[in-house]
Amino acid sequence: MKKSILVGLGIGISSISFSQNRQAQGKVVDEVEGRPIAGATVEYGQNKKSVTDENGRFFFDCQIAQVVKVAATDYVNGSGTVKNCDDILLITMKPTVMKNLNEVEITATSNTQKEMLYQPSSIAKLGVTEIKRGNGLFMDDAINTNIPGVTMQRRTVSAGQTFNIRGYGNGARGTNGVNSNFDSQGSKVYLNGIPITDAEGITLMDDIDFGSIGGVEVLKGPSGSLYGLAIAGVVNLKTVKPQAGKISIGQDAMFGSYGLQRYTTTLQIGTARSSLLVNYGKQKYDGFMQHTASTKDFVNVFGTYEANEKQSMNVYFGYSNSYDERNGELTAGQYDTLDYSGNPAYVKNNAHSNVISARAGFGHTYKFTKNFSNTTSVFATGISSNVSSAGGWTDKLPVNYGIRSTFDYNRKLGDKFNLSGVTGIEAQQQNAQTIGYNMVKDSLNPTGYNIIGSMRSNTYAISKTASYFTEWTLAMPYEISLAAGVGISNMAIELNDRFYVASNNSANPNTLHKPTHYSKSYNGLVSPHVAINKVINKQISVYASYGMGYKAPVSSYFYIPLTGQLNTNLKPEIGTQYEIGTKGTLLNNKLSYQVALFNAIYTNKMTVVAVPNAANTATSYTYVANGGTQNNKGIEAVVKYTIINSETGFVKSLTPFVNVAYSNFKYEDFKYQQLNSAKTDVVEVDYSGKVVAGVPPITFNAGVDFATNFGLYANATYSYRDKVYYTSDNLNQADAFSLVNAKIGYSKTFFKHLSLDAYFGANNITGTQYYQMLFVNQVPDAYLPGPNKINFFGGVNLKYNF
């Protein structure tokens, strides 16, 4: 019996000793961004220490209930208590200072040093602070206020969004009636790594829940060496991330002028190895003009899982049902006289955009070795849309699917050199049927809306694109790095006309025969990129870069439904950009800045040609033509200064900011032919030497962010847009305008679990008349105004942390 007791005691003592001395694993992450913190000092046990690696990981001798403390530069000291030696001990750290350029990381690079300071290009990155300065629902206010050289417009309250990056983005859209969404082209847009841009290069954003976006990254200029057919640049959107180590449920409610309502219900789960975000959003708006109401329903699911040190996965699913009314563009006369009644032809046709979509993607990363890894994502999108305008009704059913796979490599070459690179492929296919209808008077309700009439077009298009790319960065002594890469893109479009008309195929050989099948390929579009970067004292960098990109025509450019003709002579646009710049932080990291000078040259520039109706009161139809060269020269600057940044005292932070862009954009050798207004003759148009339409020569923004340590916060912004031509002949010009917006709020956590954020804001405080979108080369109807009176919004966000 005594022997058994002694054996039992021995086993127990051994077990306790083993549990005390066994190795356990911990991880330290940024509380706000969730990214790993490297180089943090870890203390545990009897004055034992460790340091986190590049993945924020550390190992320690585990003992149940022991406290592990961590410290890192620019972070409040953190700690964690061991509950189970088999689990990863997750410790989150709260930043003590505003992020400077040495710490803000970007994803679109071949450089292993992800900090902005080491990137030889102009890249803008927005976080929650910038996105939520306003109501955070539409994104254009955040883009236009914070990123010089980039403009975001929207055709309705929350649909028809377009990007203009350094002068690219205006003046080219599809034929009226078939591609009536006026979608963004030239830039590639991604959401959580999934392409929003379809296989043709068209970006439809009606269904994107911008209210759930927590991060934006914009690459300015041709980006073919990493993203294929991205002649203007790239926009990476990321949904909000669950806080590491926390589980919460939340309910947000917002109300505003003109019937604005937004409700969001959220579940967030964050652990050491995984995260899950599930939210549902409902958004409504009555509109400040007749027939401009909007309703939207969103569902977003985003999850990540780290199986082990080698393998991680992520999954995204999004569903949206979006309906936005349109009342048409205003003429200059209507806009100048504050006649916001809209275009009667739009209202009579019940003009609208209804988009129902489902997007899904799965990503997998595998680290074969410390220096070699692969990330592969597969994705699919299905959309059902119906839109109507003054030109008629269009149904479109596109289905997109594809893959993006990259191999990342990193290797030291001796003691002073390091070579890193990314090589991969992105392939995508779209199958889309588009049917156009005339609209006719409803005989049972002649004073009501028009209804769908006879079919006038039926096309089925198959679009395929494949981009192969590689880019490498050589880090050299004296913090000099050289980056070089190349991308090769191919695109094929097959267009089938399924609208058979007997007269189109007459037996008479002397009559016009309209083909029912058309195909076109653009292969071997080579996009090189080379850049050099020099970092000085880890505070300032200077760089120079050269890059190319392409933009191929989309299927709707080839077919003009009103005339039944094929537009077969289009060539891809070519974009070439030269850029020099500097960025850095000064004055003990209080002042951060970015300055860039660039020259972007676009040849074979496609432009829209508008043919007015017989009465010259509206646009009858449009078509696209290669016009010539667009030479864009510009300067962009961003400055931010942190006056106060303290975790003690009344004021927590006070940060003013300023940004400005000067654009000297001109047409060169810009000639093409078009029909005259009577549609009886061909005339030559020459825009050479004219100012590029749609881009204000000067944009200026200034603002300030203020926060206290007891929860009160506020911000105010001022935005100026210079006069701008909206026709390429420079005969029509929109006036300059300025906007002043402000917001105040209170954020506090009660009882360690319940978080409250209440706020109130005002837009257009000075009651300025301004345009929300300006249609280029479409006269007489060109203006889409924003509210010309002060309008308000406010809300309450509640979150319970378990």
PDB file of N, CA and C in Angstrom, residues 441-450:
ATOM      1  N   LYS A 441     -45.208  52.931 -73.861  1.00  0.00           N
ATOM      2  CA  LYS A 441     -46.237  53.407 -72.952  1.00  0.00           C
ATOM      3  C   LYS A 441     -47.120  52.241 -72.504  1.00  0.00           C
ATOM      4  N   ASP A 442     -47.469  52.253 -71.233  1.00  0.00           N
ATOM      5  CA  ASP A 442     -48.370  51.252 -70.674  1.00  0.00           C
ATOM      6  C   ASP A 442     -49.807  51.657 -71.026  1.00  0.00           C
ATOM      7  N   SER A 443     -50.440  50.913 -71.915  1.00  0.00           N
ATOM      8  CA  SER A 443     -51.782  51.281 -72.374  1.00  0.00           C
ATOM      9  C   SER A 443     -52.813  51.235 -71.255  1.00  0.00           C
ATOM     10  N   LEU A 444     -52.556  50.415 -70.219  1.00  0.00           N
ATOM     11  CA  LEU A 444     -53.487  50.340 -69.097  1.00  0.00           C
ATOM     12  C   LEU A 444     -53.248  51.450 -68.082  1.00  0.00           C
ATOM     13  N   ASN A 445     -52.071  52.076 -68.150  1.00  0.00           N
ATOM     14  CA  ASN A 445     -51.742  53.159 -67.226  1.00  0.00           C
ATOM     15  C   ASN A 445     -50.864  54.165 -67.959  1.00  0.00           C
ATOM     16  N   PRO A 446     -51.416  54.888 -68.919  1.00  0.00           N
ATOM     17  CA  PRO A 446     -50.610  55.760 -69.782  1.00  0.00           C
ATOM     18  C   PRO A 446     -49.902  56.886 -69.050  1.00  0.00           C
ATOM     19  N   THR A 447     -50.366  57.283 -67.885  1.00  0.00           N
ATOM     20  CA  THR A 447     -49.699  58.344 -67.130  1.00  0.00           C
ATOM     21  C   THR A 447     -48.628  57.796 -66.195  1.00  0.00           C
ATOM     22  N   GLY A 448     -48.534  56.471 -66.098  1.00  0.00           N
ATOM     23  CA  GLY A 448     -47.532  55.858 -65.228  1.00  0.00           C
ATOM     24  C   GLY A 448     -46.231  55.619 -65.961  1.00  0.00           C
ATOM     25  N   TYR A 449     -45.411  54.740 -65.380  1.00  0.00           N
ATOM     26  CA  TYR A 449     -44.131  54.424 -65.980  1.00  0.00           C
ATOM     27  C   TYR A 449     -44.316  53.646 -67.286  1.00  0.00           C
ATOM     28  N   ASN A 450     -43.354  53.832 -68.204  1.00  0.00           N
ATOM     29  CA  ASN A 450     -43.319  52.994 -69.393  1.00  0.00           C
ATOM     30  C   ASN A 450     -42.966  51.564 -68.993  1.00  0.00           C
TER      31      ASN A 450
END
